[in-house]
mmCIF file of C-alpha atoms in Angstrom:
data_model
loop_
_atom_site.group_PDB
_atom_site.id
_atom_site.type_symbol
_atom_site.label_atom_id
_atom_site.label_comp_id
_atom_site.label_asym_id
_atom_site.label_seq_id
_atom_site.Cartn_x
_atom_site.Cartn_y
_atom_site.Cartn_z
ATOM 1 C CA MET A 132 -89.640 -69.878 -6.595
ATOM 2 C CA GLY A 133 -86.602 -71.480 -5.101
ATOM 3 C CA GLY A 134 -85.640 -73.806 -2.271
ATOM 4 C CA SER A 135 -87.779 -76.254 -0.371
ATOM 5 C CA GLN A 136 -91.055 -75.375 1.306
ATOM 6 C CA HIS A 137 -92.902 -76.712 4.318
ATOM 7 C CA PRO A 138 -95.515 -79.236 3.103
ATOM 8 C CA ASP A 139 -98.403 -77.122 4.424
ATOM 9 C CA ARG A 140 -97.124 -74.029 2.617
ATOM 10 C CA SER A 141 -96.616 -75.969 -0.585
ATOM 11 C CA ARG A 142 -100.131 -77.392 -0.363
ATOM 12 C CA ALA A 143 -101.633 -73.956 0.287
ATOM 13 C CA LEU A 144 -99.791 -72.458 -2.676
ATOM 14 C CA SER A 145 -100.925 -75.303 -4.930
ATOM 15 C CA ARG A 146 -104.517 -74.683 -3.906
ATOM 16 C CA GLY A 147 -104.144 -70.958 -4.557
ATOM 17 C CA ILE A 148 -102.707 -71.562 -8.008
ATOM 18 C CA ALA A 149 -105.456 -74.068 -8.817
ATOM 19 C CA ALA A 150 -108.193 -71.694 -7.655
ATOM 20 C CA TYR A 151 -106.786 -68.830 -9.710
ATOM 21 C CA ALA A 152 -106.470 -71.076 -12.762
ATOM 22 C CA ALA A 153 -110.123 -72.087 -12.364
ATOM 23 C CA LEU A 154 -111.091 -68.427 -12.114
ATOM 24 C CA GLU A 155 -109.266 -67.652 -15.344
ATOM 25 C CA ARG A 156 -110.718 -70.690 -17.077
ATOM 26 C CA HIS A 157 -114.335 -70.035 -16.172
ATOM 27 C CA LEU A 158 -114.641 -66.300 -15.464
ATOM 28 C CA ALA A 159 -112.031 -64.399 -17.478
ATOM 29 C CA SER A 160 -113.354 -62.251 -20.302
ATOM 30 C CA GLU A 161 -111.985 -62.981 -23.749
ATOM 31 C CA ASP A 162 -111.966 -59.456 -25.185
ATOM 32 C CA GLY A 163 -108.545 -58.316 -23.985
ATOM 33 C CA SER A 164 -109.982 -56.064 -21.275
ATOM 34 C CA GLY A 165 -108.515 -58.080 -18.394
ATOM 35 C CA LEU A 166 -111.932 -57.965 -16.714
ATOM 36 C CA VAL A 167 -113.868 -60.935 -15.382
ATOM 37 C CA ARG A 168 -117.465 -62.072 -15.373
ATOM 38 C CA GLU A 169 -119.600 -62.034 -12.247
ATOM 39 C CA ARG A 170 -120.382 -65.765 -12.082
ATOM 40 C CA TYR A 171 -120.203 -69.139 -13.764
ATOM 41 C CA PRO A 172 -122.162 -70.449 -15.475
ATOM 42 C CA ALA A 173 -123.443 -67.238 -17.017
ATOM 43 C CA THR A 174 -127.189 -66.840 -17.427
ATOM 44 C CA SER A 175 -129.277 -64.646 -19.662
ATOM 45 C CA GLY A 176 -129.435 -61.113 -18.385
ATOM 46 C CA ASP A 177 -126.025 -61.219 -16.704
ATOM 47 C CA ASN A 178 -123.812 -58.192 -17.096
ATOM 48 C CA ALA A 179 -120.845 -58.571 -19.396
ATOM 49 C CA TYR A 180 -118.429 -58.006 -16.497
ATOM 50 C CA SER A 181 -118.289 -58.260 -12.722
ATOM 51 C CA TYR A 182 -118.899 -55.384 -10.376
ATOM 52 C CA GLU A 183 -115.955 -53.591 -8.808
ATOM 53 C CA TRP A 184 -115.903 -55.445 -5.491
ATOM 54 C CA PRO A 185 -115.439 -58.945 -6.992
ATOM 55 C CA PHE A 186 -112.864 -57.622 -9.436
ATOM 56 C CA SER A 187 -110.824 -56.042 -6.653
ATOM 57 C CA GLN A 188 -110.577 -59.479 -5.028
ATOM 58 C CA VAL A 189 -109.257 -60.947 -8.293
ATOM 59 C CA HIS A 190 -106.732 -58.102 -8.378
ATOM 60 C CA ILE A 191 -105.620 -58.867 -4.807
ATOM 61 C CA ALA A 192 -105.448 -62.616 -5.527
ATOM 62 C CA ALA A 193 -102.993 -61.901 -8.345
ATOM 63 C CA LEU A 194 -100.939 -59.727 -5.994
ATOM 64 C CA ASP A 195 -100.880 -62.468 -3.364
ATOM 65 C CA LEU A 196 -99.707 -65.056 -5.882
ATOM 66 C CA ALA A 197 -97.041 -62.723 -7.242
ATOM 67 C CA ALA A 198 -95.712 -62.246 -3.719
ATOM 68 C CA VAL A 199 -94.765 -65.940 -3.573
ATOM 69 C CA ASP A 200 -94.326 -66.762 -7.268
ATOM 70 C CA THR A 201 -92.746 -64.188 -9.578
ATOM 71 C CA ARG A 202 -94.345 -65.849 -12.608
ATOM 72 C CA TYR A 203 -97.534 -63.956 -11.673
ATOM 73 C CA ALA A 204 -95.968 -60.507 -12.078
ATOM 74 C CA ALA A 205 -97.464 -60.153 -15.575
ATOM 75 C CA GLU A 206 -100.858 -61.146 -14.188
ATOM 76 C CA VAL A 207 -100.643 -58.311 -11.654
ATOM 77 C CA THR A 208 -99.849 -55.875 -14.443
ATOM 78 C CA GLU A 209 -102.889 -57.022 -16.412
ATOM 79 C CA ARG A 210 -105.261 -56.821 -13.431
ATOM 80 C CA ALA A 211 -103.949 -53.409 -12.371
ATOM 81 C CA LYS A 212 -104.544 -52.124 -15.897
ATOM 82 C CA ALA A 213 -108.048 -53.599 -15.970
ATOM 83 C CA GLN A 214 -108.789 -52.028 -12.585
ATOM 84 C CA GLU A 215 -108.634 -48.639 -14.247
ATOM 85 C CA HIS A 216 -111.690 -49.438 -16.377
ATOM 86 C CA TYR A 217 -113.678 -48.594 -13.210
ATOM 87 C CA TRP A 218 -111.897 -45.272 -12.559
ATOM 88 C CA HIS A 219 -114.140 -42.204 -12.491
ATOM 89 C CA ALA A 220 -111.754 -39.288 -12.878
ATOM 90 C CA GLY A 221 -114.566 -36.754 -12.748
ATOM 91 C CA GLY A 222 -115.579 -37.844 -9.278
ATOM 92 C CA GLY A 223 -118.919 -38.366 -7.639
ATOM 93 C CA THR A 224 -120.985 -36.433 -5.107
ATOM 94 C CA THR A 225 -117.969 -35.249 -3.111
ATOM 95 C CA GLU A 226 -116.213 -34.208 -6.340
ATOM 96 C CA LEU A 227 -113.223 -36.447 -5.690
ATOM 97 C CA PRO A 228 -112.259 -39.219 -8.128
ATOM 98 C CA GLY A 229 -112.718 -42.870 -7.315
ATOM 99 C CA TYR A 230 -113.676 -46.249 -8.682
ATOM 100 C CA ASP A 231 -117.237 -46.770 -9.875
ATOM 101 C CA SER A 232 -119.106 -49.965 -9.044
ATOM 102 C CA TYR A 233 -119.140 -51.039 -12.707
ATOM 103 C CA PRO A 234 -116.719 -50.477 -15.609
ATOM 104 C CA ARG A 235 -116.955 -47.205 -17.445
ATOM 105 C CA ALA A 236 -116.974 -46.607 -21.212
ATOM 106 C CA PRO A 237 -116.161 -48.331 -23.471
ATOM 107 C CA TYR A 238 -116.794 -51.399 -21.284
ATOM 108 C CA GLY A 239 -119.867 -50.179 -19.416
ATOM 109 C CA SER A 240 -121.760 -47.157 -18.192
ATOM 110 C CA GLY A 241 -120.149 -46.924 -14.758
ATOM 111 C CA GLY A 242 -122.100 -46.964 -11.520
ATOM 112 C CA ASP A 243 -122.327 -45.568 -8.029
ATOM 113 C CA ILE A 244 -119.209 -45.005 -5.958
ATOM 114 C CA PHE A 245 -119.007 -47.247 -2.885
ATOM 115 C CA TYR A 246 -116.465 -46.359 -0.224
ATOM 116 C CA ASP A 247 -115.761 -49.969 0.727
ATOM 117 C CA ASP A 248 -115.093 -50.863 -2.919
ATOM 118 C CA ASN A 249 -112.530 -48.095 -3.067
ATOM 119 C CA GLU A 250 -110.918 -49.106 0.218
ATOM 120 C CA TRP A 251 -110.234 -52.610 -1.118
ATOM 121 C CA VAL A 252 -108.548 -51.104 -4.169
ATOM 122 C CA GLY A 253 -106.610 -48.717 -1.948
ATOM 123 C CA LEU A 254 -105.304 -51.658 0.051
ATOM 124 C CA ALA A 255 -104.373 -53.433 -3.189
ATOM 125 C CA LYS A 256 -102.441 -50.342 -4.297
ATOM 126 C CA VAL A 257 -100.614 -50.272 -0.969
ATOM 127 C CA GLN A 258 -99.766 -53.951 -1.387
ATOM 128 C CA LEU A 259 -98.452 -53.326 -4.908
ATOM 129 C CA HIS A 260 -96.283 -50.493 -3.611
ATOM 130 C CA LEU A 261 -94.910 -52.628 -0.784
ATOM 131 C CA GLN A 262 -94.164 -55.539 -3.120
ATOM 132 C CA THR A 263 -92.640 -53.586 -5.987
ATOM 133 C CA GLY A 264 -91.903 -50.042 -4.824
ATOM 134 C CA ASP A 265 -94.400 -48.668 -7.362
ATOM 135 C CA SER A 266 -94.752 -44.961 -6.463
ATOM 136 C CA THR A 267 -97.748 -44.513 -8.774
ATOM 137 C CA ALA A 268 -99.641 -47.140 -6.792
ATOM 138 C CA LEU A 269 -98.864 -45.338 -3.548
ATOM 139 C CA ALA A 270 -100.100 -42.051 -5.019
ATOM 140 C CA ARG A 271 -103.347 -43.713 -6.047
ATOM 141 C CA ALA A 272 -103.783 -45.198 -2.538
ATOM 142 C CA LYS A 273 -103.462 -41.684 -1.101
ATOM 143 C CA GLU A 274 -105.987 -40.413 -3.621
ATOM 144 C CA ILE A 275 -108.430 -43.134 -2.606
ATOM 145 C CA PHE A 276 -107.957 -42.262 1.055
ATOM 146 C CA ASP A 277 -108.875 -38.650 0.293
ATOM 147 C CA LEU A 278 -112.103 -39.952 -1.262
ATOM 148 C CA VAL A 279 -112.854 -42.112 1.790
ATOM 149 C CA ARG A 280 -112.235 -39.213 4.148
ATOM 150 C CA SER A 281 -114.687 -37.126 2.119
ATOM 151 C CA GLY A 282 -117.345 -39.750 2.905
ATOM 152 C CA TRP A 283 -117.268 -38.986 6.644
ATOM 153 C CA ASP A 284 -120.678 -37.871 7.913
ATOM 154 C CA THR A 285 -120.294 -34.291 9.147
ATOM 155 C CA ASP A 286 -123.950 -33.672 10.035
ATOM 156 C CA SER A 287 -124.108 -33.496 13.831
ATOM 157 C CA THR A 288 -127.904 -33.735 13.791
ATOM 158 C CA HIS A 289 -127.754 -37.368 12.677
ATOM 159 C CA ALA A 290 -128.041 -40.148 15.210
ATOM 160 C CA ALA A 291 -124.582 -41.573 15.953
ATOM 161 C CA PRO A 292 -122.872 -38.613 14.231
ATOM 162 C CA GLY A 293 -119.817 -39.398 12.168
ATOM 163 C CA GLY A 294 -118.833 -42.548 10.327
ATOM 164 C CA VAL A 295 -118.083 -43.093 6.655
ATOM 165 C CA PHE A 296 -121.126 -43.736 4.499
ATOM 166 C CA TRP A 297 -121.323 -47.008 2.594
ATOM 167 C CA THR A 298 -122.014 -45.406 -0.776
ATOM 168 C CA GLN A 299 -122.633 -42.130 -2.554
ATOM 169 C CA ALA A 300 -125.847 -43.549 -4.036
ATOM 170 C CA ASN A 301 -128.932 -41.583 -3.009
ATOM 171 C CA TRP A 302 -130.822 -44.764 -2.088
ATOM 172 C CA SER A 303 -128.683 -45.457 0.977
ATOM 173 C CA GLN A 304 -127.528 -43.323 3.892
ATOM 174 C CA ASP A 305 -126.131 -46.211 5.921
ATOM 175 C CA ARG A 306 -122.783 -46.113 7.674
ATOM 176 C CA ASN A 307 -121.229 -49.546 7.822
ATOM 177 C CA THR A 308 -118.512 -51.506 9.545
ATOM 178 C CA VAL A 309 -117.224 -52.341 6.069
ATOM 179 C CA SER A 310 -116.913 -48.687 5.037
ATOM 180 C CA ASN A 311 -115.108 -47.656 8.222
ATOM 181 C CA MET A 312 -112.787 -50.446 9.358
ATOM 182 C CA PRO A 313 -111.111 -50.990 5.954
ATOM 183 C CA GLY A 314 -110.769 -47.203 5.823
ATOM 184 C CA ALA A 315 -108.917 -47.381 9.127
ATOM 185 C CA GLN A 316 -106.750 -50.178 7.751
ATOM 186 C CA LEU A 317 -105.885 -48.133 4.663
ATOM 187 C CA ALA A 318 -105.056 -45.106 6.810
ATOM 188 C CA LEU A 319 -102.795 -47.195 9.054
ATOM 189 C CA ARG A 320 -100.922 -48.650 6.080
ATOM 190 C CA LEU A 321 -100.371 -45.140 4.730
ATOM 191 C CA HIS A 322 -99.192 -44.037 8.167
ATOM 192 C CA GLN A 323 -96.698 -46.916 8.236
ATOM 193 C CA ILE A 324 -95.339 -45.956 4.828
ATOM 194 C CA THR A 325 -95.304 -42.162 5.146
ATOM 195 C CA GLY A 326 -94.965 -41.594 8.874
ATOM 196 C CA GLU A 327 -97.652 -38.911 8.633
ATOM 197 C CA ASP A 328 -99.676 -38.612 11.834
ATOM 198 C CA GLY A 329 -102.759 -37.371 9.993
ATOM 199 C CA TYR A 330 -103.363 -40.879 8.712
ATOM 200 C CA LEU A 331 -103.116 -42.289 12.238
ATOM 201 C CA ASP A 332 -105.575 -39.679 13.510
ATOM 202 C CA TRP A 333 -108.133 -40.602 10.852
ATOM 203 C CA ALA A 334 -107.620 -44.309 11.479
ATOM 204 C CA ARG A 335 -108.465 -43.797 15.132
ATOM 205 C CA ARG A 336 -111.503 -41.732 14.194
ATOM 206 C CA PHE A 337 -112.891 -44.478 11.931
ATOM 207 C CA TYR A 338 -111.988 -47.144 14.501
ATOM 208 C CA ASP A 339 -113.482 -45.363 17.525
ATOM 209 C CA TRP A 340 -116.731 -44.586 15.726
ATOM 210 C CA THR A 341 -117.208 -48.198 14.638
ATOM 211 C CA ASN A 342 -116.398 -49.533 18.096
ATOM 212 C CA THR A 343 -118.832 -47.105 19.698
ATOM 213 C CA TYR A 344 -121.827 -47.742 17.476
ATOM 214 C CA LEU A 345 -121.428 -51.122 15.777
ATOM 215 C CA GLN A 346 -119.449 -53.429 18.065
ATOM 216 C CA SER A 347 -121.605 -55.762 20.133
ATOM 217 C CA PRO A 348 -120.975 -56.484 23.828
ATOM 218 C CA GLY A 349 -119.633 -59.859 22.723
ATOM 219 C CA ALA A 350 -116.901 -58.136 20.657
ATOM 220 C CA LEU A 351 -118.326 -58.909 17.208
ATOM 221 C CA TYR A 352 -119.316 -56.223 14.736
ATOM 222 C CA ARG A 353 -122.810 -55.561 13.439
ATOM 223 C CA ASP A 354 -123.325 -54.526 9.847
ATOM 224 C CA HIS A 355 -124.549 -50.916 9.752
ATOM 225 C CA LEU A 356 -126.813 -48.231 11.124
ATOM 226 C CA ASP A 357 -129.036 -45.657 9.448
ATOM 227 C CA LEU A 358 -129.446 -41.941 10.056
ATOM 228 C CA LYS A 359 -132.021 -42.629 12.777
ATOM 229 C CA GLY A 360 -129.534 -44.796 14.647
ATOM 230 C CA THR A 361 -131.301 -48.092 13.874
ATOM 231 C CA VAL A 362 -128.681 -50.834 13.826
ATOM 232 C CA GLU A 363 -128.736 -53.763 11.404
ATOM 233 C CA LYS A 364 -127.401 -56.488 13.707
ATOM 234 C CA THR A 365 -126.320 -59.106 11.156
ATOM 235 C CA ILE A 366 -122.841 -60.457 11.964
ATOM 236 C CA TRP A 367 -120.863 -61.039 8.762
ATOM 237 C CA SER A 368 -117.512 -62.827 8.877
ATOM 238 C CA TYR A 369 -115.734 -60.183 6.784
ATOM 239 C CA ASN A 370 -116.729 -57.542 9.319
ATOM 240 C CA GLN A 371 -114.739 -59.387 11.997
ATOM 241 C CA GLY A 372 -111.468 -60.069 10.160
ATOM 242 C CA VAL A 373 -110.708 -56.472 9.235
ATOM 243 C CA PRO A 374 -111.021 -55.144 12.823
ATOM 244 C CA VAL A 375 -108.569 -57.840 13.952
ATOM 245 C CA GLY A 376 -106.075 -56.510 11.414
ATOM 246 C CA VAL A 377 -106.788 -52.897 12.364
ATOM 247 C CA ASN A 378 -106.052 -53.624 16.014
ATOM 248 C CA VAL A 379 -102.774 -55.312 15.094
ATOM 249 C CA LEU A 380 -101.768 -52.317 12.983
ATOM 250 C CA LEU A 381 -102.728 -49.922 15.795
ATOM 251 C CA TYR A 382 -100.493 -51.930 18.112
ATOM 252 C CA LYS A 383 -97.622 -51.645 15.646
ATOM 253 C CA ALA A 384 -98.186 -47.891 15.375
ATOM 254 C CA THR A 385 -98.548 -47.198 19.099
ATOM 255 C CA HIS A 386 -96.971 -50.211 20.914
ATOM 256 C CA ASP A 387 -100.076 -50.220 23.125
ATOM 257 C CA ARG A 388 -100.797 -53.864 23.949
ATOM 258 C CA THR A 389 -104.449 -53.033 24.576
ATOM 259 C CA TYR A 390 -104.938 -53.294 20.832
ATOM 260 C CA LEU A 391 -103.446 -56.798 20.755
ATOM 261 C CA ARG A 392 -105.809 -57.922 23.503
ATOM 262 C CA ARG A 393 -108.731 -56.500 21.546
ATOM 263 C CA ALA A 394 -107.580 -58.300 18.396
ATOM 264 C CA GLU A 395 -107.435 -61.576 20.292
ATOM 265 C CA ARG A 396 -110.885 -61.046 21.809
ATOM 266 C CA ILE A 397 -112.475 -60.370 18.400
ATOM 267 C CA ALA A 398 -110.713 -63.349 16.827
ATOM 268 C CA GLN A 399 -111.771 -65.677 19.622
ATOM 269 C CA ALA A 400 -115.379 -64.481 19.434
ATOM 270 C CA ALA A 401 -115.445 -64.899 15.663
ATOM 271 C CA TYR A 402 -113.968 -68.388 15.909
ATOM 272 C CA ALA A 403 -116.507 -69.390 18.544
#
């Protein structure tokens, strides 16, 4: 770091560094894997490592810190390497590779593939590419998008046809805000980087489906619906932030200010 910072920025960075240090102190594994535990304090019966979704957030936290403090570059390298302990090269039900919900051998026995889990990693890979120019990270983000696209429901007999399923697990056939809007965000980032219109087309498809079936009249997003069209109406905060970002990215891609107005409406509703 160099130069002076605004006091608020300096305070925010100090808090980020302190939070990450606490994470490493209390949750980091000590076996050289680069993985983390699910919670602190650990209790009997806990898994040795966290599931994929929490780990992806650790990965992104390291990326965020490295963006403002180059001393965290080595931390990003370690987390990116550990991320690959979840990689299932053989693929799941759609026969495309992706990240399992739990580390694979020798650190665990793997788990189901969740599309939202993979979207978070895809966004992390995009961020790594944008911060460092890493072409391998960009290739992996494209690979993850192919997996997400394969999760689109193509059965027109289902209620609310379309939408990306939440998981490949056979115990759920839900299609969720969290498996569609981050997919749109990933597609829009790839469109920005590559200029390929196919990514923009898929982003709109994910976006339009979610708006049609899961956005409430008050602008906020409900959680998911099942194959019968029954909607789970819980309003989670993380299901509101991503659509705000998607609308901003759609504005940047199209210069249509309608998307900015929609972003503002969602943000205002979420704040209220």
